[in-house]
Amino acid sequence: MTAKCGFVAILGAPNAGKSTLLNRMAGVKLSIVSPKAQTTRFRVLGILMRDLANGDRAQLLLVDTPGIFKPKRRLDRAMVAAAWTGGEDADLSLLLVDARAGITDQVRDIATRLATSSGRLWLVLNKTDLVSPPTLLPLIKHLSDLAPFTETYMVSAQTGDGVDALLDALAATLPEGPFLYPEDDLTDLPDRLLAAEIVREQIFLQTHEEVPYACTVETESFTERPDGAVRIEATIYVSRPGHKAILIGAGGSRIKEIGAKARGHLGMLLERQVHLFLNVKERAGWDEEGARLRAIGLEDKG
Ligand SMILES: Nc1nc2c(ncn2[C@@H]2O[C@H](COP(=O)(O)OP(=O)(O)OP(=O)(O)O)[C@@H](O)[C@H]2O)c(=O)[nH]1
Ligand SMILES: [Mg+2]
């Protein structure tokens, strides 16, 4: 048996389905997903073992990245920088393109920049469940004019269609080398960060307009109790008093629902009972604050 191991970065425009694909490939939910753009804010690693037909074994280190867009806030700049770094550090990058949205300005900009980088690049069309097959070939042709993709795959991260074939091809193409993580590990994401992310996912699902973008979540305490349950306290920082009112909702109804859903999901992910306490604090300008960005693992680029 030969061991293979390498990093594969999933890059693309916001909402392309990168996190859905990571979760589908890892077979477990590691990265939060929402119908809104710019959901993912930092790199999320998925660790996956795959046996090849020839008896070789591969450890795929899949890196979900924030969507790439024109950043305005310091938070946005740090997110986009994290995405590009994910690509630069990888053995192979996948450009994931929403086949229904096609070649938007964002996709064009990303592909053009990837064309100037020296790393290996594959094209993956996603959301094939939403388009008719004859539209895919012209799309691939136009994308191939923008960057030198060495392989092309078509998948539906949602239904799982085509994902196995992509995984087999990825495992086969990884460089030979020892496994970098224990075989049973699923991610390097600490539970505290996972807890904050699951709360943020509910904010993305349950609030609208600018509110989800005006929030960040930090786990203040994470303690295991003697009965096996875990007690989690998290703070939601919001930019403005109006956001706080929306987040709390009439009579506290919204924050209660965010807490209830997040607690349920966390209970399943952590496989134990969760007691979750949420605190909402107004903090104008948190998205320009280095400490808030570092709290979610983003390097402070100033
Ligand atoms: N129909 C369909 N929907 C999909 C597919 N993959 C993802 N989606 C949906 O697309 C939306 C965005 O998915 P995400 O996985 O959050 O996208 P992302 O690229 O990680 O987005 P950012 O983190 O914002 O950059 C969600 O509503 C997903 O359910 C797919 O293959 N088919
Ligand atoms: Mg994402």
Coordinates of C-alpha atoms and ligand atoms in Angstrom, one line a residue:
M1 CA 0.0 0.0 0.0
T2 CA 1.1 3.5 -0.8
A3 CA 0.0 6.4 1.4
K4 CA -1.1 9.6 -0.3
C5 CA -2.0 12.9 1.3
G6 CA -2.6 16.4 0.2
F7 CA -4.6 19.6 0.5
V8 CA -7.5 20.4 -1.9
A9 CA -8.9 23.9 -1.7
I10 CA -12.5 24.6 -2.8
L11 CA -12.6 28.1 -4.2
G12 CA -15.4 30.1 -5.8
A13 CA -17.8 32.9 -5.7
P14 CA -20.1 33.3 -2.7
N15 CA -23.1 30.9 -2.7
A16 CA -21.5 28.5 -5.3
G17 CA -22.1 25.6 -2.8
K18 CA -18.5 25.2 -1.5
S19 CA -19.6 24.4 2.1
T20 CA -22.3 22.1 0.9
L21 CA -19.7 20.2 -1.2
L22 CA -17.3 20.0 1.7
N23 CA -20.0 18.6 4.0
R24 CA -21.1 16.1 1.3
M25 CA -17.6 14.9 0.7
A26 CA -16.7 14.6 4.4
G27 CA -20.1 12.9 5.0
V28 CA -20.7 15.1 8.0
K29 CA -21.6 18.7 8.6
L30 CA -18.4 20.7 9.3
S31 CA -19.1 24.0 7.6
I32 CA -22.3 26.1 7.9
V33 CA -24.6 26.5 4.9
S34 CA -27.2 29.1 4.1
P35 CA -29.0 30.4 1.0
K36 CA -27.3 33.8 1.5
A37 CA -24.0 34.8 0.1
Q38 CA -20.9 35.2 2.2
T39 CA -21.9 32.7 4.8
T40 CA -18.4 31.1 5.4
R41 CA -16.0 33.5 7.0
F42 CA -12.8 31.4 7.5
R43 CA -11.2 28.2 6.2
V44 CA -12.7 25.0 7.3
L45 CA -10.7 21.7 7.0
G46 CA -12.4 18.4 6.3
I47 CA -10.3 15.3 6.8
L48 CA -11.3 12.3 4.7
M49 CA -9.8 8.8 4.2
R50 CA -10.3 7.2 0.8
D51 CA -9.2 3.7 -0.4
L52 CA -8.2 3.5 -4.0
A53 CA -9.0 0.6 -6.3
N54 CA -5.2 -0.4 -6.5
G55 CA -5.0 -0.7 -2.7
D56 CA -3.5 2.6 -2.0
R57 CA -4.9 4.8 0.7
A58 CA -5.4 8.5 0.6
Q59 CA -6.0 11.2 3.2
L60 CA -7.8 14.0 1.5
L61 CA -7.5 17.4 3.3
L62 CA -10.4 19.4 1.9
V63 CA -10.4 23.1 2.6
D64 CA -13.6 25.0 2.4
T65 CA -13.0 28.7 1.9
P66 CA -15.0 32.0 2.1
G67 CA -16.5 33.0 -1.2
I68 CA -14.4 35.5 -3.1
F69 CA -15.9 38.9 -3.8
K70 CA -14.9 42.6 -3.8
P71 CA -14.3 43.2 -0.1
K72 CA -15.3 46.5 1.6
R73 CA -15.1 46.0 5.3
R74 CA -12.0 44.8 7.2
L75 CA -13.9 41.6 7.9
D76 CA -14.6 41.1 4.2
R77 CA -10.9 41.7 3.3
A78 CA -9.8 39.2 5.9
M79 CA -12.3 36.6 4.6
V80 CA -11.2 37.0 1.0
A81 CA -7.5 36.9 2.0
A82 CA -8.2 33.6 3.8
A83 CA -9.8 32.2 0.7
W84 CA -6.8 33.0 -1.5
T85 CA -4.4 31.7 1.1
G86 CA -6.3 28.5 1.2
G87 CA -5.7 28.2 -2.6
E88 CA -2.0 29.1 -2.4
D89 CA -1.4 26.5 0.4
A90 CA -3.1 23.7 -1.5
D91 CA -1.7 20.9 -3.7
L92 CA -4.7 21.4 -6.0
S93 CA -7.5 24.0 -6.2
L94 CA -11.0 23.3 -7.4
L95 CA -12.9 26.3 -8.9
L96 CA -16.5 25.6 -8.0
V97 CA -19.0 27.3 -10.2
D98 CA -22.8 27.4 -9.8
A99 CA -23.9 26.0 -13.1
R100 CA -27.2 27.8 -13.0
A101 CA -25.7 31.2 -12.2
G102 CA -23.0 30.6 -15.0
I103 CA -20.2 33.0 -15.6
T104 CA -20.9 36.1 -13.5
D105 CA -18.4 39.0 -13.1
Q106 CA -17.3 37.4 -9.9
V107 CA -16.6 34.0 -11.5
R108 CA -14.8 35.7 -14.4
D109 CA -12.5 37.7 -11.9
I110 CA -11.7 34.6 -9.9
A111 CA -10.9 32.4 -12.9
T112 CA -8.7 35.1 -14.4
R113 CA -6.7 35.5 -11.2
L114 CA -6.4 31.7 -10.8
A115 CA -5.1 31.6 -14.4
T116 CA -2.1 33.6 -13.3
S117 CA -1.2 31.3 -10.3
S118 CA 1.1 28.4 -10.8
G119 CA -0.9 25.8 -8.8
R120 CA -2.9 22.9 -10.3
L121 CA -6.5 23.8 -11.1
W122 CA -9.6 21.7 -11.7
L123 CA -13.0 23.0 -12.7
V124 CA -16.1 21.7 -10.9
L125 CA -19.6 22.7 -12.0
N126 CA -22.1 22.4 -9.2
K127 CA -25.9 22.5 -8.9
T128 CA -26.3 20.3 -12.0
D129 CA -29.6 19.3 -10.5
L130 CA -30.9 22.8 -11.4
V131 CA -29.9 23.0 -15.1
S132 CA -30.5 20.9 -18.2
P133 CA -27.5 18.9 -19.3
P134 CA -27.1 20.6 -22.8
T135 CA -26.2 23.9 -21.1
L136 CA -23.2 22.4 -19.4
L137 CA -20.9 21.9 -22.3
P138 CA -20.9 25.5 -23.6
L139 CA -20.4 26.7 -20.0
I140 CA -17.3 24.4 -19.6
K141 CA -16.0 25.7 -22.9
H142 CA -16.3 29.4 -21.9
L143 CA -14.7 28.8 -18.5
S144 CA -11.9 26.9 -20.1
D145 CA -11.1 30.0 -22.1
L146 CA -10.5 31.9 -18.9
A147 CA -8.2 29.5 -17.0
P148 CA -6.2 26.3 -17.7
F149 CA -8.2 23.6 -16.0
T150 CA -6.6 20.2 -16.3
E151 CA -9.8 18.3 -15.4
T152 CA -13.5 19.1 -15.3
Y153 CA -16.2 17.5 -13.1
M154 CA -19.9 18.0 -12.8
V155 CA -21.6 17.5 -9.5
S156 CA -24.7 18.3 -7.4
A157 CA -23.4 18.8 -3.9
Q158 CA -27.0 18.7 -2.8
T159 CA -28.0 15.3 -4.2
G160 CA -24.5 13.9 -4.2
D161 CA -24.6 13.2 -7.9
G162 CA -21.0 13.0 -9.3
V163 CA -19.3 13.5 -6.0
D164 CA -18.0 9.9 -5.7
A165 CA -16.3 10.2 -9.0
L166 CA -14.7 13.5 -8.0
L167 CA -13.5 12.0 -4.8
D168 CA -11.9 9.0 -6.5
A169 CA -10.1 11.3 -9.0
L170 CA -8.9 13.6 -6.2
A171 CA -7.6 10.7 -4.1
A172 CA -5.7 9.2 -7.1
T173 CA -4.1 12.5 -7.9
L174 CA -2.7 13.4 -4.5
P175 CA 1.0 13.3 -4.0
E176 CA 2.6 10.3 -2.1
G177 CA 3.3 11.1 1.5
P178 CA 2.4 10.2 5.1
F179 CA -1.0 11.1 6.6
L180 CA -0.8 14.5 8.3
Y181 CA -3.7 13.9 10.7
P182 CA -4.9 11.0 12.7
E183 CA -7.2 8.8 10.5
D184 CA -10.2 9.2 12.8
D185 CA -10.1 13.0 12.8
L186 CA -12.8 14.8 10.9
T187 CA -11.6 18.4 11.2
D188 CA -9.3 20.6 13.2
L189 CA -12.1 22.9 14.1
P190 CA -12.3 23.4 17.8
D191 CA -15.7 22.7 19.4
R192 CA -15.9 26.3 20.7
L193 CA -15.6 27.6 17.2
L194 CA -18.1 25.0 15.9
A195 CA -20.6 26.1 18.5
A196 CA -20.3 29.7 17.5
E197 CA -20.7 28.8 13.9
I198 CA -23.8 26.8 14.4
V199 CA -25.3 29.8 16.2
R200 CA -24.3 32.0 13.3
E201 CA -25.8 29.6 10.9
Q202 CA -29.2 30.1 12.6
I203 CA -28.8 33.9 12.4
F204 CA -28.1 33.5 8.7
L205 CA -31.2 31.3 8.3
Q206 CA -33.6 33.3 10.5
T207 CA -32.7 37.0 9.9
H208 CA -32.5 39.0 6.7
E209 CA -31.2 42.0 4.8
E210 CA -28.0 43.3 6.5
V211 CA -28.6 41.7 9.9
P212 CA -26.7 38.4 9.4
Y213 CA -23.7 40.4 8.0
A214 CA -23.8 42.7 11.1
C215 CA -23.4 39.8 13.5
T216 CA -20.5 37.8 14.8
V217 CA -20.6 35.0 17.4
E218 CA -18.0 34.1 20.0
T219 CA -18.1 31.3 22.5
E220 CA -17.4 32.7 26.0
S221 CA -17.4 29.4 27.9
F222 CA -17.6 25.7 27.0
T223 CA -17.7 23.4 30.0
E224 CA -18.4 19.8 30.3
R225 CA -20.7 18.9 33.3
P226 CA -20.3 15.8 35.4
D227 CA -23.5 14.4 33.9
G228 CA -21.9 14.5 30.4
A229 CA -23.9 17.4 29.2
V230 CA -22.1 20.5 27.9
R231 CA -22.8 24.1 28.9
I232 CA -22.1 26.7 26.3
E233 CA -22.3 30.5 26.7
A234 CA -22.0 32.5 23.5
T235 CA -22.1 36.2 22.8
I236 CA -23.6 37.6 19.6
Y237 CA -22.1 41.0 18.7
V238 CA -24.2 43.3 16.6
S239 CA -23.3 46.6 15.0
R240 CA -26.4 48.6 15.8
P241 CA -29.2 48.9 18.3
G242 CA -31.7 48.1 15.6
H243 CA -30.0 44.8 14.8
K244 CA -30.1 43.9 18.5
A245 CA -33.9 44.5 18.6
I246 CA -34.4 42.3 15.4
L247 CA -32.3 39.5 16.8
I248 CA -34.1 39.4 20.1
G249 CA -37.5 39.7 18.5
A250 CA -40.9 40.4 20.1
G251 CA -40.8 39.2 23.6
G252 CA -37.5 37.4 22.9
S253 CA -39.1 35.1 20.4
R254 CA -36.4 35.3 17.7
I255 CA -33.4 34.7 20.0
K256 CA -35.3 31.9 21.6
E257 CA -35.8 30.2 18.3
I258 CA -32.2 30.8 17.2
G259 CA -31.1 29.2 20.5
A260 CA -33.4 26.3 20.2
K261 CA -32.4 25.3 16.7
A262 CA -28.7 25.8 17.4
R263 CA -28.9 23.7 20.5
G264 CA -30.6 20.9 18.6
H265 CA -27.9 20.9 15.9
L266 CA -25.1 21.1 18.4
G267 CA -26.5 18.2 20.4
M268 CA -26.4 16.0 17.3
L269 CA -22.9 17.2 16.3
L270 CA -21.4 16.9 19.7
E271 CA -23.4 13.7 20.5
R272 CA -24.5 14.9 23.9
Q273 CA -26.9 17.2 25.6
V274 CA -26.2 20.9 25.2
H275 CA -27.3 23.8 27.4
L276 CA -26.9 26.9 25.3
F277 CA -27.0 30.5 26.7
L278 CA -27.0 33.4 24.2
N279 CA -26.2 36.9 25.0
V280 CA -26.6 39.8 22.5
K281 CA -24.3 42.8 22.8
E282 CA -24.1 45.9 20.7
R283 CA -20.6 46.7 19.6
A284 CA -20.4 49.3 16.8
G285 CA -17.5 48.6 14.5
W286 CA -16.7 45.0 15.5
D287 CA -16.2 44.2 11.8
E288 CA -13.2 46.6 11.8
E289 CA -11.8 45.2 15.0
G290 CA -8.7 43.0 14.9
A291 CA -9.6 41.1 18.1
R292 CA -13.1 40.2 16.7
L293 CA -11.5 38.8 13.5
R294 CA -8.9 36.9 15.4
A295 CA -11.6 35.4 17.6
I296 CA -12.9 33.6 14.5
G297 CA -9.5 32.5 13.3
L298 CA -9.0 35.2 10.7
E299 CA -5.6 36.8 10.5
D300 CA -5.6 40.5 11.0
K301 CA -4.5 42.0 7.8
G302 CA -5.2 45.6 9.0
Ligands
LIG1 N1 -30.1 22.8 -5.8 C1 -28.8 22.9 -5.3 N2 -28.5 23.7 -4.3 C2 -27.3 23.7 -3.8 C3 -26.3 22.8 -4.3 N3 -25.2 23.0 -3.6 C4 -25.4 24.1 -2.7 N4 -26.7 24.5 -2.9 C5 -27.4 25.5 -2.1 O1 -26.8 26.7 -2.4 C6 -26.8 27.6 -1.3 C7 -25.4 28.0 -0.9 O2 -24.6 26.9 -0.4 P1 -23.3 27.1 0.4 O3 -22.7 25.7 0.5 O4 -23.6 27.8 1.7 O5 -22.4 28.0 -0.6 P2 -21.0 28.5 -0.3 O6 -20.3 28.5 -1.7 O7 -20.3 27.8 0.8 O8 -21.3 30.0 0.1 P3 -20.4 31.1 0.9 O9 -19.9 30.4 2.1 O10 -21.3 32.2 1.1 O11 -19.3 31.5 0.0 C8 -27.5 26.8 -0.2 O12 -28.8 27.2 -0.1 C9 -27.3 25.4 -0.6 O13 -28.3 24.5 -0.1 C10 -26.6 21.9 -5.3 O14 -25.8 21.1 -5.8 N5 -27.9 22.0 -5.8
MG2 MG -19.6 28.5 2.5

